[in-house]
Amino acid sequence: MALDFLAGCVGGAAGVMVGHPFDTVKVRLQVQNIEKPLYRGTFHCFQSIIKQESALGLYKGIGSPMMGLTFINALVFGVQGNTIRALGNDTPLNQFLAGSAAGAIQCVICCPMELAKTRMQLQGTGEYRLKSKNYKNSLDCLVKIYQKEGLKGINRGMVSTFLRETPSFGFYFLTYDYLTRYLGCEVEDSYIIPKLLLAGGMSGIVSWLSTYPVDVIKSRLQADGVGGVVQYKGILDCIRKSYHSEGWRVFTRGLTSTLLRAFPVNATTFATVTVFLMYMRSEDRQLRGDLTSCEAGPAIQQPSSF
């Protein structure tokens, strides 16, 4: 179990490094002022950030997801695995329920982490330029939010995060389990890495598509008030005002960068986890002289998938 969690952390770290630039672009597109837009689209946003802030600008706020990575992986993988065992039968419905349970529990860490990430990504840009350099890093950001707004401020966007993560993780684990079974992923398979890249990447895309409009609302709520003016009273008010001022397309803003990010991030994560586990377990078997096969796949994969 500990090895699975460690592998998940290694894979997750690799995924964050690959995907964070896309996430920065997504957040900026989601919250920019439609009346005075800074960016014309995904690629223009990429170009503008690199030109104005250098490539490091794409990695603003990366400290927050890195800090929360270990805890989130431990919660997600532990809850998902224990839930599957508690439910007994490894069925598609149980895969969805177990994933949903994992997604719901990890919101406790995910919400504050993404709040800090969002604030750091927006710092010093556009309408937030006057508020630049408020935060030295992600931890400093959370500390200052807590000092000013208390626990309520730290958990801003918690309900929308819960509404996003719960079904999203359900679809994520369900899709991954189905694809690994369909593709016949086996440890001895010489094509296991390409298969895992495909399964992981597609699972990420499906999970994001399932709840993306909720993510737009979450980002707006967490960015609200940064410029000194609070626009939204809550989720429903945010939905109403966003739709009224920008139409239905507002709920797909930043989707391109999100999907561009989803495939490589999840593909990288699954491949890294698998290679790590295969190497570590191979070393362990050699030390113990144990020739039995591994009982479980990657930490983010169901035991019966391999």
mmCIF file of C-alpha atoms in Angstrom:
data_model
loop_
_atom_site.group_PDB
_atom_site.id
_atom_site.type_symbol
_atom_site.label_atom_id
_atom_site.label_comp_id
_atom_site.label_asym_id
_atom_site.label_seq_id
_atom_site.Cartn_x
_atom_site.Cartn_y
_atom_site.Cartn_z
ATOM 1 C CA MET A 1 0.000 0.000 0.000
ATOM 2 C CA ALA A 2 2.777 2.454 0.926
ATOM 3 C CA LEU A 3 4.598 1.676 -2.313
ATOM 4 C CA ASP A 4 1.435 2.365 -4.302
ATOM 5 C CA PHE A 5 1.045 5.747 -2.636
ATOM 6 C CA LEU A 6 4.699 6.597 -3.260
ATOM 7 C CA ALA A 7 4.365 5.636 -6.902
ATOM 8 C CA GLY A 8 1.266 7.782 -7.176
ATOM 9 C CA CYS A 9 3.135 10.753 -5.765
ATOM 10 C CA VAL A 10 6.012 10.310 -8.232
ATOM 11 C CA GLY A 11 3.596 9.982 -11.126
ATOM 12 C CA GLY A 12 1.544 12.915 -9.920
ATOM 13 C CA ALA A 13 4.621 15.135 -9.664
ATOM 14 C CA ALA A 14 5.542 14.284 -13.245
ATOM 15 C CA GLY A 15 2.000 15.088 -14.310
ATOM 16 C CA VAL A 16 2.053 18.467 -12.566
ATOM 17 C CA MET A 17 5.313 19.449 -14.286
ATOM 18 C CA VAL A 18 3.874 18.569 -17.689
ATOM 19 C CA GLY A 19 0.425 20.043 -17.207
ATOM 20 C CA HIS A 20 0.797 23.176 -15.071
ATOM 21 C CA PRO A 21 1.499 25.561 -17.991
ATOM 22 C CA PHE A 22 -1.792 24.483 -19.581
ATOM 23 C CA ASP A 23 -3.570 25.012 -16.268
ATOM 24 C CA THR A 24 -2.212 28.537 -15.988
ATOM 25 C CA VAL A 25 -3.578 29.333 -19.444
ATOM 26 C CA LYS A 26 -6.927 27.752 -18.583
ATOM 27 C CA VAL A 27 -7.377 29.818 -15.427
ATOM 28 C CA ARG A 28 -6.461 33.102 -17.103
ATOM 29 C CA LEU A 29 -8.892 32.472 -19.942
ATOM 30 C CA GLN A 30 -11.656 31.505 -17.533
ATOM 31 C CA VAL A 31 -11.495 34.632 -15.393
ATOM 32 C CA GLN A 32 -10.436 37.374 -17.834
ATOM 33 C CA ASN A 33 -12.761 40.338 -18.287
ATOM 34 C CA ILE A 34 -14.848 39.763 -21.408
ATOM 35 C CA GLU A 35 -15.134 43.535 -21.990
ATOM 36 C CA LYS A 36 -11.364 43.992 -21.933
ATOM 37 C CA PRO A 37 -9.948 40.569 -22.846
ATOM 38 C CA LEU A 38 -6.200 40.171 -22.638
ATOM 39 C CA TYR A 39 -6.101 36.998 -24.702
ATOM 40 C CA ARG A 40 -7.762 36.013 -27.982
ATOM 41 C CA GLY A 41 -7.488 32.298 -27.310
ATOM 42 C CA THR A 42 -5.367 29.457 -25.961
ATOM 43 C CA PHE A 43 -2.319 29.881 -28.160
ATOM 44 C CA HIS A 44 -2.362 33.663 -27.927
ATOM 45 C CA CYS A 45 -2.448 33.311 -24.143
ATOM 46 C CA PHE A 46 0.583 31.007 -24.248
ATOM 47 C CA GLN A 47 2.485 33.450 -26.431
ATOM 48 C CA SER A 48 1.560 36.464 -24.306
ATOM 49 C CA ILE A 49 2.611 34.868 -21.033
ATOM 50 C CA ILE A 50 5.980 33.766 -22.421
ATOM 51 C CA LYS A 51 6.580 37.158 -24.028
ATOM 52 C CA GLN A 52 5.602 39.234 -21.000
ATOM 53 C CA GLU A 53 6.641 36.982 -18.117
ATOM 54 C CA SER A 54 9.047 34.454 -19.661
ATOM 55 C CA ALA A 55 8.446 30.705 -19.619
ATOM 56 C CA LEU A 56 8.480 30.804 -15.812
ATOM 57 C CA GLY A 57 5.195 32.692 -15.951
ATOM 58 C CA LEU A 58 3.537 29.467 -17.091
ATOM 59 C CA TYR A 59 4.588 27.857 -13.809
ATOM 60 C CA LYS A 60 3.129 30.474 -11.483
ATOM 61 C CA GLY A 61 1.372 28.815 -8.563
ATOM 62 C CA ILE A 62 2.978 25.410 -9.099
ATOM 63 C CA GLY A 63 4.066 25.287 -5.465
ATOM 64 C CA SER A 64 0.495 24.798 -4.291
ATOM 65 C CA PRO A 65 -0.310 21.631 -6.277
ATOM 66 C CA MET A 66 3.140 20.264 -5.489
ATOM 67 C CA MET A 67 2.615 20.833 -1.759
ATOM 68 C CA GLY A 68 -0.745 19.116 -1.754
ATOM 69 C CA LEU A 69 0.297 16.294 -4.054
ATOM 70 C CA THR A 70 1.295 13.739 -1.418
ATOM 71 C CA PHE A 71 -1.828 14.217 0.677
ATOM 72 C CA ILE A 72 -4.203 14.225 -2.281
ATOM 73 C CA ASN A 73 -2.733 11.039 -3.734
ATOM 74 C CA ALA A 74 -2.845 9.309 -0.365
ATOM 75 C CA LEU A 75 -6.493 10.266 0.086
ATOM 76 C CA VAL A 76 -7.599 9.455 -3.454
ATOM 77 C CA PHE A 77 -5.852 6.110 -3.792
ATOM 78 C CA GLY A 78 -6.536 5.021 -0.230
ATOM 79 C CA VAL A 79 -10.235 5.911 -0.272
ATOM 80 C CA GLN A 80 -10.778 4.510 -3.763
ATOM 81 C CA GLY A 81 -9.088 1.199 -2.994
ATOM 82 C CA ASN A 82 -10.775 0.736 0.373
ATOM 83 C CA THR A 83 -14.162 1.646 -1.078
ATOM 84 C CA ILE A 84 -13.823 -0.932 -3.848
ATOM 85 C CA ARG A 85 -12.954 -3.608 -1.282
ATOM 86 C CA ALA A 86 -15.828 -2.536 0.968
ATOM 87 C CA LEU A 87 -18.310 -2.695 -1.918
ATOM 88 C CA GLY A 88 -17.138 -6.226 -2.699
ATOM 89 C CA ASN A 89 -17.833 -6.654 -6.399
ATOM 90 C CA ASP A 90 -15.606 -4.960 -8.966
ATOM 91 C CA THR A 91 -18.414 -3.661 -11.197
ATOM 92 C CA PRO A 92 -18.612 -0.507 -13.347
ATOM 93 C CA LEU A 93 -21.058 1.045 -10.873
ATOM 94 C CA ASN A 94 -18.751 0.301 -7.954
ATOM 95 C CA GLN A 95 -15.808 1.752 -9.872
ATOM 96 C CA PHE A 96 -17.787 4.952 -10.332
ATOM 97 C CA LEU A 97 -18.908 5.055 -6.706
ATOM 98 C CA ALA A 98 -15.402 4.396 -5.392
ATOM 99 C CA GLY A 99 -13.928 7.088 -7.610
ATOM 100 C CA SER A 100 -16.648 9.533 -6.591
ATOM 101 C CA ALA A 101 -15.964 8.841 -2.910
ATOM 102 C CA ALA A 102 -12.264 9.493 -3.447
ATOM 103 C CA GLY A 103 -12.997 12.710 -5.302
ATOM 104 C CA ALA A 104 -15.321 13.953 -2.576
ATOM 105 C CA ILE A 105 -12.889 13.270 0.293
ATOM 106 C CA GLN A 106 -9.879 14.921 -1.330
ATOM 107 C CA CYS A 107 -11.765 18.221 -1.742
ATOM 108 C CA VAL A 108 -10.648 19.089 1.791
ATOM 109 C CA ILE A 109 -7.111 19.552 0.477
ATOM 110 C CA CYS A 110 -7.843 20.221 -3.174
ATOM 111 C CA CYS A 111 -9.953 23.336 -2.597
ATOM 112 C CA PRO A 112 -7.403 25.395 -0.589
ATOM 113 C CA MET A 113 -4.638 24.169 -2.881
ATOM 114 C CA GLU A 114 -6.460 25.342 -6.005
ATOM 115 C CA LEU A 115 -7.427 28.606 -4.337
ATOM 116 C CA ALA A 116 -3.744 29.414 -3.783
ATOM 117 C CA LYS A 117 -2.866 28.204 -7.276
ATOM 118 C CA THR A 118 -5.529 30.389 -8.871
ATOM 119 C CA ARG A 119 -4.517 33.498 -6.899
ATOM 120 C CA MET A 120 -0.847 32.960 -7.759
ATOM 121 C CA GLN A 121 -1.615 32.391 -11.448
ATOM 122 C CA LEU A 122 -3.553 35.664 -11.652
ATOM 123 C CA GLN A 123 -1.127 37.748 -9.631
ATOM 124 C CA GLY A 124 0.185 40.750 -11.543
ATOM 125 C CA THR A 125 -1.929 40.181 -14.666
ATOM 126 C CA GLY A 126 -4.527 42.400 -16.333
ATOM 127 C CA GLU A 127 -7.092 43.803 -13.905
ATOM 128 C CA TYR A 128 -5.109 42.213 -11.056
ATOM 129 C CA ARG A 129 -1.897 44.083 -11.959
ATOM 130 C CA LEU A 130 -2.294 46.628 -9.175
ATOM 131 C CA LYS A 131 -2.440 43.778 -6.708
ATOM 132 C CA SER A 132 0.779 42.223 -7.978
ATOM 133 C CA LYS A 133 3.305 40.700 -5.629
ATOM 134 C CA ASN A 134 0.803 40.342 -2.802
ATOM 135 C CA TYR A 135 1.957 36.766 -2.307
ATOM 136 C CA LYS A 136 5.509 35.472 -2.216
ATOM 137 C CA ASN A 137 4.481 31.856 -2.790
ATOM 138 C CA SER A 138 1.533 29.481 -2.415
ATOM 139 C CA LEU A 139 1.986 29.004 1.347
ATOM 140 C CA ASP A 140 2.263 32.737 1.903
ATOM 141 C CA CYS A 141 -0.897 33.141 -0.151
ATOM 142 C CA LEU A 142 -2.883 30.750 2.046
ATOM 143 C CA VAL A 143 -1.550 32.330 5.242
ATOM 144 C CA LYS A 144 -2.555 35.828 4.135
ATOM 145 C CA ILE A 145 -6.000 34.681 2.999
ATOM 146 C CA TYR A 146 -6.504 32.999 6.384
ATOM 147 C CA GLN A 147 -5.378 36.093 8.280
ATOM 148 C CA LYS A 148 -7.790 38.265 6.306
ATOM 149 C CA GLU A 149 -10.804 35.980 5.808
ATOM 150 C CA GLY A 150 -10.355 33.057 8.198
ATOM 151 C CA LEU A 151 -11.356 29.468 7.402
ATOM 152 C CA LYS A 152 -14.204 30.682 5.205
ATOM 153 C CA GLY A 153 -11.697 32.407 2.950
ATOM 154 C CA ILE A 154 -9.411 29.373 2.797
ATOM 155 C CA ASN A 155 -12.356 27.207 1.737
ATOM 156 C CA ARG A 156 -13.724 29.607 -0.867
ATOM 157 C CA GLY A 157 -15.166 27.531 -3.699
ATOM 158 C CA MET A 158 -15.482 24.356 -1.600
ATOM 159 C CA VAL A 159 -19.030 23.528 -2.750
ATOM 160 C CA SER A 160 -18.211 24.028 -6.431
ATOM 161 C CA THR A 161 -15.033 21.985 -5.976
ATOM 162 C CA PHE A 162 -17.102 19.178 -4.439
ATOM 163 C CA LEU A 163 -19.618 19.330 -7.295
ATOM 164 C CA ARG A 164 -16.752 19.098 -9.779
ATOM 165 C CA GLU A 165 -14.542 16.487 -8.142
ATOM 166 C CA THR A 166 -17.157 13.954 -7.045
ATOM 167 C CA PRO A 167 -18.565 12.934 -10.447
ATOM 168 C CA SER A 168 -15.314 13.758 -12.249
ATOM 169 C CA PHE A 169 -13.302 11.185 -10.292
ATOM 170 C CA GLY A 170 -16.100 8.682 -10.731
ATOM 171 C CA PHE A 171 -15.881 8.968 -14.515
ATOM 172 C CA TYR A 172 -12.084 9.059 -14.301
ATOM 173 C CA PHE A 173 -11.688 5.711 -12.543
ATOM 174 C CA LEU A 174 -14.540 4.123 -14.482
ATOM 175 C CA THR A 175 -13.063 5.126 -17.854
ATOM 176 C CA TYR A 176 -9.551 4.060 -16.911
ATOM 177 C CA ASP A 177 -10.685 0.682 -15.626
ATOM 178 C CA TYR A 178 -12.747 0.059 -18.766
ATOM 179 C CA LEU A 179 -9.947 1.046 -21.148
ATOM 180 C CA THR A 180 -7.252 -0.985 -19.395
ATOM 181 C CA ARG A 181 -9.509 -4.028 -19.577
ATOM 182 C CA TYR A 182 -10.458 -3.356 -23.191
ATOM 183 C CA LEU A 183 -6.846 -2.801 -24.264
ATOM 184 C CA GLY A 184 -5.702 -5.873 -22.340
ATOM 185 C CA CYS A 185 -3.063 -4.156 -20.219
ATOM 186 C CA GLU A 186 -0.830 -6.845 -18.711
ATOM 187 C CA VAL A 187 2.510 -6.467 -16.941
ATOM 188 C CA GLU A 188 4.184 -8.807 -19.445
ATOM 189 C CA ASP A 189 2.773 -6.915 -22.447
ATOM 190 C CA SER A 190 5.560 -5.289 -24.473
ATOM 191 C CA TYR A 191 3.120 -2.533 -25.457
ATOM 192 C CA ILE A 192 1.955 -1.776 -21.935
ATOM 193 C CA ILE A 193 3.384 1.764 -21.876
ATOM 194 C CA PRO A 194 1.609 2.959 -25.075
ATOM 195 C CA LYS A 195 -1.598 1.344 -23.839
ATOM 196 C CA LEU A 196 -1.355 3.046 -20.467
ATOM 197 C CA LEU A 197 -0.572 6.368 -22.122
ATOM 198 C CA LEU A 198 -3.725 6.034 -24.200
ATOM 199 C CA ALA A 199 -5.915 4.817 -21.326
ATOM 200 C CA GLY A 200 -4.654 7.467 -18.917
ATOM 201 C CA GLY A 201 -4.909 10.294 -21.414
ATOM 202 C CA MET A 202 -8.442 9.421 -22.495
ATOM 203 C CA SER A 203 -9.553 9.002 -18.880
ATOM 204 C CA GLY A 204 -8.366 12.504 -18.126
ATOM 205 C CA ILE A 205 -10.245 13.934 -21.097
ATOM 206 C CA VAL A 206 -13.496 12.166 -20.154
ATOM 207 C CA SER A 207 -13.279 13.290 -16.530
ATOM 208 C CA TRP A 208 -12.779 16.938 -17.512
ATOM 209 C CA LEU A 209 -15.553 16.929 -20.101
ATOM 210 C CA SER A 210 -17.971 15.522 -17.537
ATOM 211 C CA THR A 211 -17.828 18.547 -15.218
ATOM 212 C CA TYR A 212 -15.994 21.355 -17.027
ATOM 213 C CA PRO A 213 -18.708 24.043 -16.659
ATOM 214 C CA VAL A 214 -18.505 23.570 -12.891
ATOM 215 C CA ASP A 215 -14.753 24.174 -13.060
ATOM 216 C CA VAL A 216 -15.336 27.522 -14.759
ATOM 217 C CA ILE A 217 -17.627 28.576 -11.915
ATOM 218 C CA LYS A 218 -15.128 27.347 -9.319
ATOM 219 C CA SER A 219 -12.299 29.370 -10.872
ATOM 220 C CA ARG A 220 -14.429 32.505 -10.979
ATOM 221 C CA LEU A 221 -15.516 32.151 -7.375
ATOM 222 C CA GLN A 222 -11.934 31.599 -6.195
ATOM 223 C CA ALA A 223 -10.664 34.566 -8.207
ATOM 224 C CA ASP A 224 -13.535 36.782 -7.068
ATOM 225 C CA GLY A 225 -12.494 39.654 -4.839
ATOM 226 C CA VAL A 226 -8.819 39.612 -5.800
ATOM 227 C CA GLY A 227 -9.137 43.022 -7.439
ATOM 228 C CA GLY A 228 -10.944 44.418 -4.403
ATOM 229 C CA VAL A 229 -14.495 44.011 -5.726
ATOM 230 C CA VAL A 230 -16.653 40.977 -4.957
ATOM 231 C CA GLN A 231 -18.940 40.204 -7.893
ATOM 232 C CA TYR A 232 -20.672 36.983 -6.903
ATOM 233 C CA LYS A 233 -22.829 36.058 -3.916
ATOM 234 C CA GLY A 234 -22.540 32.331 -4.566
ATOM 235 C CA ILE A 235 -22.649 29.571 -7.173
ATOM 236 C CA LEU A 236 -26.094 30.332 -8.608
ATOM 237 C CA ASP A 237 -25.370 34.051 -8.728
ATOM 238 C CA CYS A 238 -22.088 33.366 -10.521
ATOM 239 C CA ILE A 239 -23.843 31.134 -13.060
ATOM 240 C CA ARG A 240 -26.580 33.714 -13.661
ATOM 241 C CA LYS A 241 -24.260 36.706 -14.043
ATOM 242 C CA SER A 242 -21.739 34.814 -16.180
ATOM 243 C CA TYR A 243 -24.430 33.552 -18.538
ATOM 244 C CA HIS A 244 -26.178 36.921 -18.690
ATOM 245 C CA SER A 245 -23.020 38.833 -19.616
ATOM 246 C CA GLU A 246 -21.229 36.291 -21.825
ATOM 247 C CA GLY A 247 -23.716 33.652 -22.952
ATOM 248 C CA TRP A 248 -23.371 29.880 -22.797
ATOM 249 C CA ARG A 249 -19.875 29.944 -24.265
ATOM 250 C CA VAL A 250 -18.559 31.210 -20.944
ATOM 251 C CA PHE A 251 -18.921 27.676 -19.582
ATOM 252 C CA THR A 252 -16.479 26.340 -22.169
ATOM 253 C CA ARG A 253 -13.878 29.080 -21.814
ATOM 254 C CA GLY A 254 -10.414 27.576 -21.467
ATOM 255 C CA LEU A 255 -11.630 24.117 -22.520
ATOM 256 C CA THR A 256 -9.086 23.803 -25.320
ATOM 257 C CA SER A 257 -6.104 24.336 -23.010
ATOM 258 C CA THR A 258 -7.696 22.010 -20.452
ATOM 259 C CA LEU A 259 -8.054 19.147 -22.917
ATOM 260 C CA LEU A 260 -4.582 19.795 -24.309
ATOM 261 C CA ARG A 261 -3.366 19.467 -20.726
ATOM 262 C CA ALA A 262 -5.564 16.519 -19.728
ATOM 263 C CA PHE A 263 -4.126 13.969 -22.137
ATOM 264 C CA PRO A 264 -0.371 14.427 -21.546
ATOM 265 C CA VAL A 265 -0.786 14.953 -17.789
ATOM 266 C CA ASN A 266 -2.743 11.766 -17.186
ATOM 267 C CA ALA A 267 -0.771 9.799 -19.748
ATOM 268 C CA THR A 268 2.471 10.879 -18.049
ATOM 269 C CA THR A 269 1.102 10.107 -14.609
ATOM 270 C CA PHE A 270 -0.009 6.569 -15.451
ATOM 271 C CA ALA A 271 3.141 5.702 -17.377
ATOM 272 C CA THR A 272 5.400 7.038 -14.616
ATOM 273 C CA VAL A 273 3.491 5.210 -11.892
ATOM 274 C CA THR A 274 3.574 1.953 -13.822
ATOM 275 C CA VAL A 275 7.291 2.075 -14.619
ATOM 276 C CA PHE A 276 8.070 3.022 -11.020
ATOM 277 C CA LEU A 277 6.041 0.149 -9.590
ATOM 278 C CA MET A 278 7.373 -2.384 -12.076
ATOM 279 C CA TYR A 279 10.949 -1.390 -11.225
ATOM 280 C CA MET A 280 10.445 -1.313 -7.459
ATOM 281 C CA ARG A 281 8.559 -4.584 -7.332
ATOM 282 C CA SER A 282 11.087 -6.230 -9.608
ATOM 283 C CA GLU A 283 13.856 -5.185 -7.231
ATOM 284 C CA ASP A 284 11.816 -6.396 -4.268
ATOM 285 C CA ARG A 285 11.195 -9.807 -5.839
ATOM 286 C CA GLN A 286 14.889 -10.210 -6.576
ATOM 287 C CA LEU A 287 15.781 -9.421 -2.984
ATOM 288 C CA ARG A 288 13.221 -11.828 -1.586
ATOM 289 C CA GLY A 289 13.515 -14.406 -4.309
ATOM 290 C CA ASP A 290 9.769 -14.085 -4.792
ATOM 291 C CA LEU A 291 8.764 -15.108 -8.272
ATOM 292 C CA THR A 292 5.049 -14.440 -7.847
ATOM 293 C CA SER A 293 3.406 -11.775 -9.980
ATOM 294 C CA CYS A 294 2.356 -8.375 -8.690
ATOM 295 C CA GLU A 295 -1.047 -8.333 -7.077
ATOM 296 C CA ALA A 296 -1.849 -4.776 -8.042
ATOM 297 C CA GLY A 297 -1.165 -2.326 -10.807
ATOM 298 C CA PRO A 298 -0.434 1.372 -10.413
ATOM 299 C CA ALA A 299 -1.857 3.227 -7.452
ATOM 300 C CA ILE A 300 -4.452 4.836 -9.678
ATOM 301 C CA GLN A 301 -5.440 1.592 -11.303
ATOM 302 C CA GLN A 302 -7.755 -1.096 -10.057
ATOM 303 C CA PRO A 303 -6.090 -4.302 -8.825
ATOM 304 C CA SER A 304 -7.983 -6.430 -11.330
ATOM 305 C CA SER A 305 -7.035 -4.298 -14.325
ATOM 306 C CA PHE A 306 -3.679 -6.001 -14.793
#
